[in-house]
Amino acid sequence: CIAECGGFLYLHQRLQGQNGAYYPMVGVIPADAYQTNRLQQFGYVFMTAKQDNLLCNKGEKIKAHEFHYWQSQAAGDAFLVEKASGAKRWYSAYATKTLYAGFPHLYFGGDIALAENFITGCKQYASKRKIQNHANR
């Protein structure tokens, strides 16, 4: 699963609307998300993986961009994110062998290996599910 920006918000426990009310979401991310009054992150970034994951290996860099008015109580820490200018750094996103979820939008055109890694991960997951389903018969 790849859940960027709005998809990332959807995976939270709850989303706070402009009216202050909370709305239930999927609950995969153990936190609430909320709208802010100003742009939170903007621009091109490089993301360095802290561990092997669905898209890349530990230490590899991914090109991405951010543009959002929303914030999360727990934005994740699977990647060290750096502005392309090098002026700002922070941690962001969740990443496992089956999930990438975060505010940064990935740029697959800049690194075809990302797409290939995602497809490989999908095939591995499908194969694992097929074996599990077969065993449960």
C-alpha positions as a LaTeX table, in Angstrom:
\begin{tabular}{lrrr}
\hline
Residue & $x$ (\AA) & $y$ (\AA) & $z$ (\AA) \\
\hline
Cys1 & 0.00 & 0.00 & 0.00 \\
Ile2 & 1.20 & 3.47 & $-0.86$ \\
Ala3 & $-0.73$ & 6.22 & 0.93 \\
Glu4 & 0.49 & 9.72 & 0.12 \\
Cys5 & $-0.89$ & 12.89 & 1.68 \\
Gly6 & $-4.70$ & 12.45 & 1.58 \\
Gly7 & $-4.32$ & 8.67 & 1.67 \\
Phe8 & $-2.02$ & 9.08 & 4.67 \\
Leu9 & $-4.70$ & 11.18 & 6.41 \\
Tyr10 & $-7.28$ & 8.48 & 5.66 \\
Leu11 & $-5.15$ & 5.88 & 7.46 \\
His12 & $-5.22$ & 7.85 & 10.75 \\
Gln13 & $-7.51$ & 7.00 & 13.66 \\
Arg14 & $-9.48$ & 10.21 & 13.34 \\
Leu15 & $-9.55$ & 13.35 & 11.22 \\
Gln16 & $-10.57$ & 16.64 & 12.79 \\
Gly17 & $-12.76$ & 18.76 & 10.55 \\
Gln18 & $-12.83$ & 22.54 & 10.33 \\
Asn19 & $-15.85$ & 22.48 & 12.65 \\
Gly20 & $-13.73$ & 20.87 & 15.39 \\
Ala21 & $-15.57$ & 17.54 & 15.20 \\
Tyr22 & $-13.60$ & 14.31 & 14.86 \\
Tyr23 & $-14.41$ & 11.80 & 12.14 \\
Pro24 & $-13.35$ & 8.15 & 12.30 \\
Met25 & $-10.83$ & 7.02 & 9.71 \\
Val26 & $-9.19$ & 3.63 & 9.06 \\
Gly27 & $-7.06$ & 3.52 & 12.23 \\
Val28 & $-3.78$ & 2.18 & 10.81 \\
Ile29 & $-1.82$ & 5.26 & 11.94 \\
Pro30 & $-2.10$ & 5.52 & 15.76 \\
Ala31 & $-2.90$ & 9.24 & 15.84 \\
Asp32 & $-5.31$ & 11.98 & 14.84 \\
Ala33 & $-4.80$ & 14.41 & 11.96 \\
Tyr34 & $-6.03$ & 17.98 & 11.73 \\
Gln35 & $-6.16$ & 20.93 & 9.36 \\
Thr36 & $-3.97$ & 23.97 & 9.96 \\
Asn37 & $-4.36$ & 27.58 & 8.88 \\
Arg38 & $-1.16$ & 27.70 & 6.84 \\
Leu39 & 0.96 & 25.65 & 4.49 \\
Gln40 & 2.97 & 23.15 & 6.56 \\
Gln41 & 5.57 & 21.90 & 4.13 \\
Phe42 & 6.22 & 22.99 & 0.59 \\
Gly43 & 8.74 & 22.03 & $-2.04$ \\
Tyr44 & 11.05 & 19.34 & $-3.29$ \\
Val45 & 12.73 & 17.03 & $-0.80$ \\
Phe46 & 15.08 & 14.07 & $-0.58$ \\
Met47 & 14.06 & 11.28 & 1.78 \\
Thr48 & 16.69 & 8.93 & 3.22 \\
Ala49 & 15.39 & 5.58 & 4.46 \\
Lys50 & 16.16 & 4.66 & 8.06 \\
Gln51 & 15.46 & 0.95 & 7.37 \\
Asp52 & 14.74 & $-1.41$ & 4.49 \\
Asn53 & 11.15 & $-1.00$ & 3.33 \\
Leu54 & 8.67 & $-1.52$ & 0.49 \\
Leu55 & 10.31 & 1.11 & $-1.74$ \\
Cys56 & 14.02 & 1.07 & $-0.96$ \\
Asn57 & 16.81 & $-0.10$ & 1.32 \\
Lys58 & 18.24 & 1.59 & 4.38 \\
Gly59 & 20.33 & 4.63 & 3.43 \\
Glu60 & 18.86 & 5.03 & $-0.06$ \\
Lys61 & 17.40 & 8.38 & $-1.11$ \\
Ile62 & 14.01 & 9.03 & $-2.67$ \\
Lys63 & 12.92 & 12.20 & $-4.49$ \\
Ala64 & 9.59 & 13.63 & $-3.38$ \\
His65 & 7.65 & 16.83 & $-2.81$ \\
Glu66 & 5.30 & 18.13 & $-0.13$ \\
Phe67 & 2.43 & 20.56 & $-0.24$ \\
His68 & $-0.17$ & 20.30 & 2.53 \\
Tyr69 & $-2.21$ & 22.28 & 5.03 \\
Trp70 & $-2.74$ & 19.29 & 7.29 \\
Gln71 & $-0.71$ & 17.93 & 10.18 \\
Ser72 & $-0.52$ & 14.65 & 12.06 \\
Gln73 & 0.02 & 13.99 & 15.74 \\
Ala74 & 2.39 & 11.23 & 14.57 \\
Ala75 & 3.80 & 11.93 & 11.08 \\
Gly76 & 6.19 & 8.96 & 11.30 \\
Asp77 & 9.97 & 8.68 & 11.32 \\
Ala78 & 10.87 & 6.09 & 8.66 \\
Phe79 & 12.71 & 8.68 & 6.55 \\
Leu80 & 14.97 & 11.63 & 7.20 \\
Val81 & 13.51 & 14.31 & 4.94 \\
Glu82 & 15.68 & 17.18 & 3.69 \\
Lys83 & 14.69 & 20.18 & 1.62 \\
Ala84 & 16.42 & 20.10 & $-1.75$ \\
Ser85 & 18.24 & 23.27 & $-0.67$ \\
Gly86 & 19.50 & 21.49 & 2.46 \\
Ala87 & 18.06 & 24.29 & 4.62 \\
Lys88 & 15.66 & 22.16 & 6.66 \\
Arg89 & 15.47 & 18.54 & 7.92 \\
Trp90 & 12.81 & 16.49 & 9.70 \\
Tyr91 & 11.58 & 12.91 & 10.05 \\
Ser92 & 8.46 & 11.72 & 8.29 \\
Ala93 & 6.42 & 8.78 & 7.00 \\
Tyr94 & 5.79 & 5.18 & 7.92 \\
Ala95 & 7.48 & 2.43 & 5.93 \\
Thr96 & 7.44 & $-1.34$ & 6.26 \\
Lys97 & 7.80 & $-4.19$ & 3.78 \\
Thr98 & 4.13 & $-3.70$ & 2.80 \\
Leu99 & 3.41 & 0.00 & 3.43 \\
Tyr100 & 4.56 & 3.51 & 2.60 \\
Ala101 & 2.39 & 6.18 & 4.26 \\
Gly102 & 3.29 & 9.83 & 4.65 \\
Phe103 & 2.74 & 13.40 & 3.53 \\
Pro104 & 5.55 & 13.38 & 0.93 \\
His105 & 4.44 & 12.63 & $-2.63$ \\
Leu106 & 6.87 & 10.24 & $-4.31$ \\
Tyr107 & 8.37 & 10.87 & $-7.73$ \\
Phe108 & 8.53 & 7.50 & $-9.50$ \\
Gly109 & 9.68 & 9.12 & $-12.75$ \\
Gly110 & 12.90 & 10.19 & $-11.05$ \\
Asp111 & 13.76 & 6.66 & $-9.93$ \\
Ile112 & 12.21 & 3.74 & $-11.79$ \\
Ala113 & 13.61 & 1.37 & $-9.12$ \\
Leu114 & 10.95 & 2.71 & $-6.73$ \\
Ala115 & 8.19 & 1.47 & $-9.02$ \\
Glu116 & 9.98 & $-1.82$ & $-9.58$ \\
Asn117 & 10.42 & $-2.30$ & $-5.82$ \\
Phe118 & 6.74 & $-1.57$ & $-5.25$ \\
Ile119 & 5.69 & $-4.12$ & $-7.89$ \\
Thr120 & 8.07 & $-6.69$ & $-6.39$ \\
Gly121 & 6.56 & $-6.04$ & $-2.96$ \\
Cys122 & 3.04 & $-6.48$ & $-4.38$ \\
Lys123 & 4.01 & $-9.78$ & $-6.00$ \\
Gln124 & 5.60 & $-11.03$ & $-2.77$ \\
Tyr125 & 2.51 & $-10.07$ & $-0.79$ \\
Ala126 & 0.19 & $-11.73$ & $-3.33$ \\
Ser127 & 2.30 & $-14.89$ & $-3.25$ \\
Lys128 & 2.27 & $-14.94$ & 0.55 \\
Arg129 & $-1.52$ & $-14.46$ & 0.61 \\
Lys130 & $-1.97$ & $-17.22$ & $-1.97$ \\
Ile131 & 0.06 & $-19.64$ & 0.18 \\
Gln132 & $-1.90$ & $-18.62$ & 3.32 \\
Asn133 & $-5.25$ & $-19.00$ & 1.56 \\
His134 & $-4.22$ & $-22.40$ & 0.21 \\
Ala135 & $-3.15$ & $-23.55$ & 3.70 \\
Asn136 & $-6.49$ & $-22.44$ & 5.18 \\
Arg137 & $-8.54$ & $-24.65$ & 2.83 \\
\hline
\end{tabular}
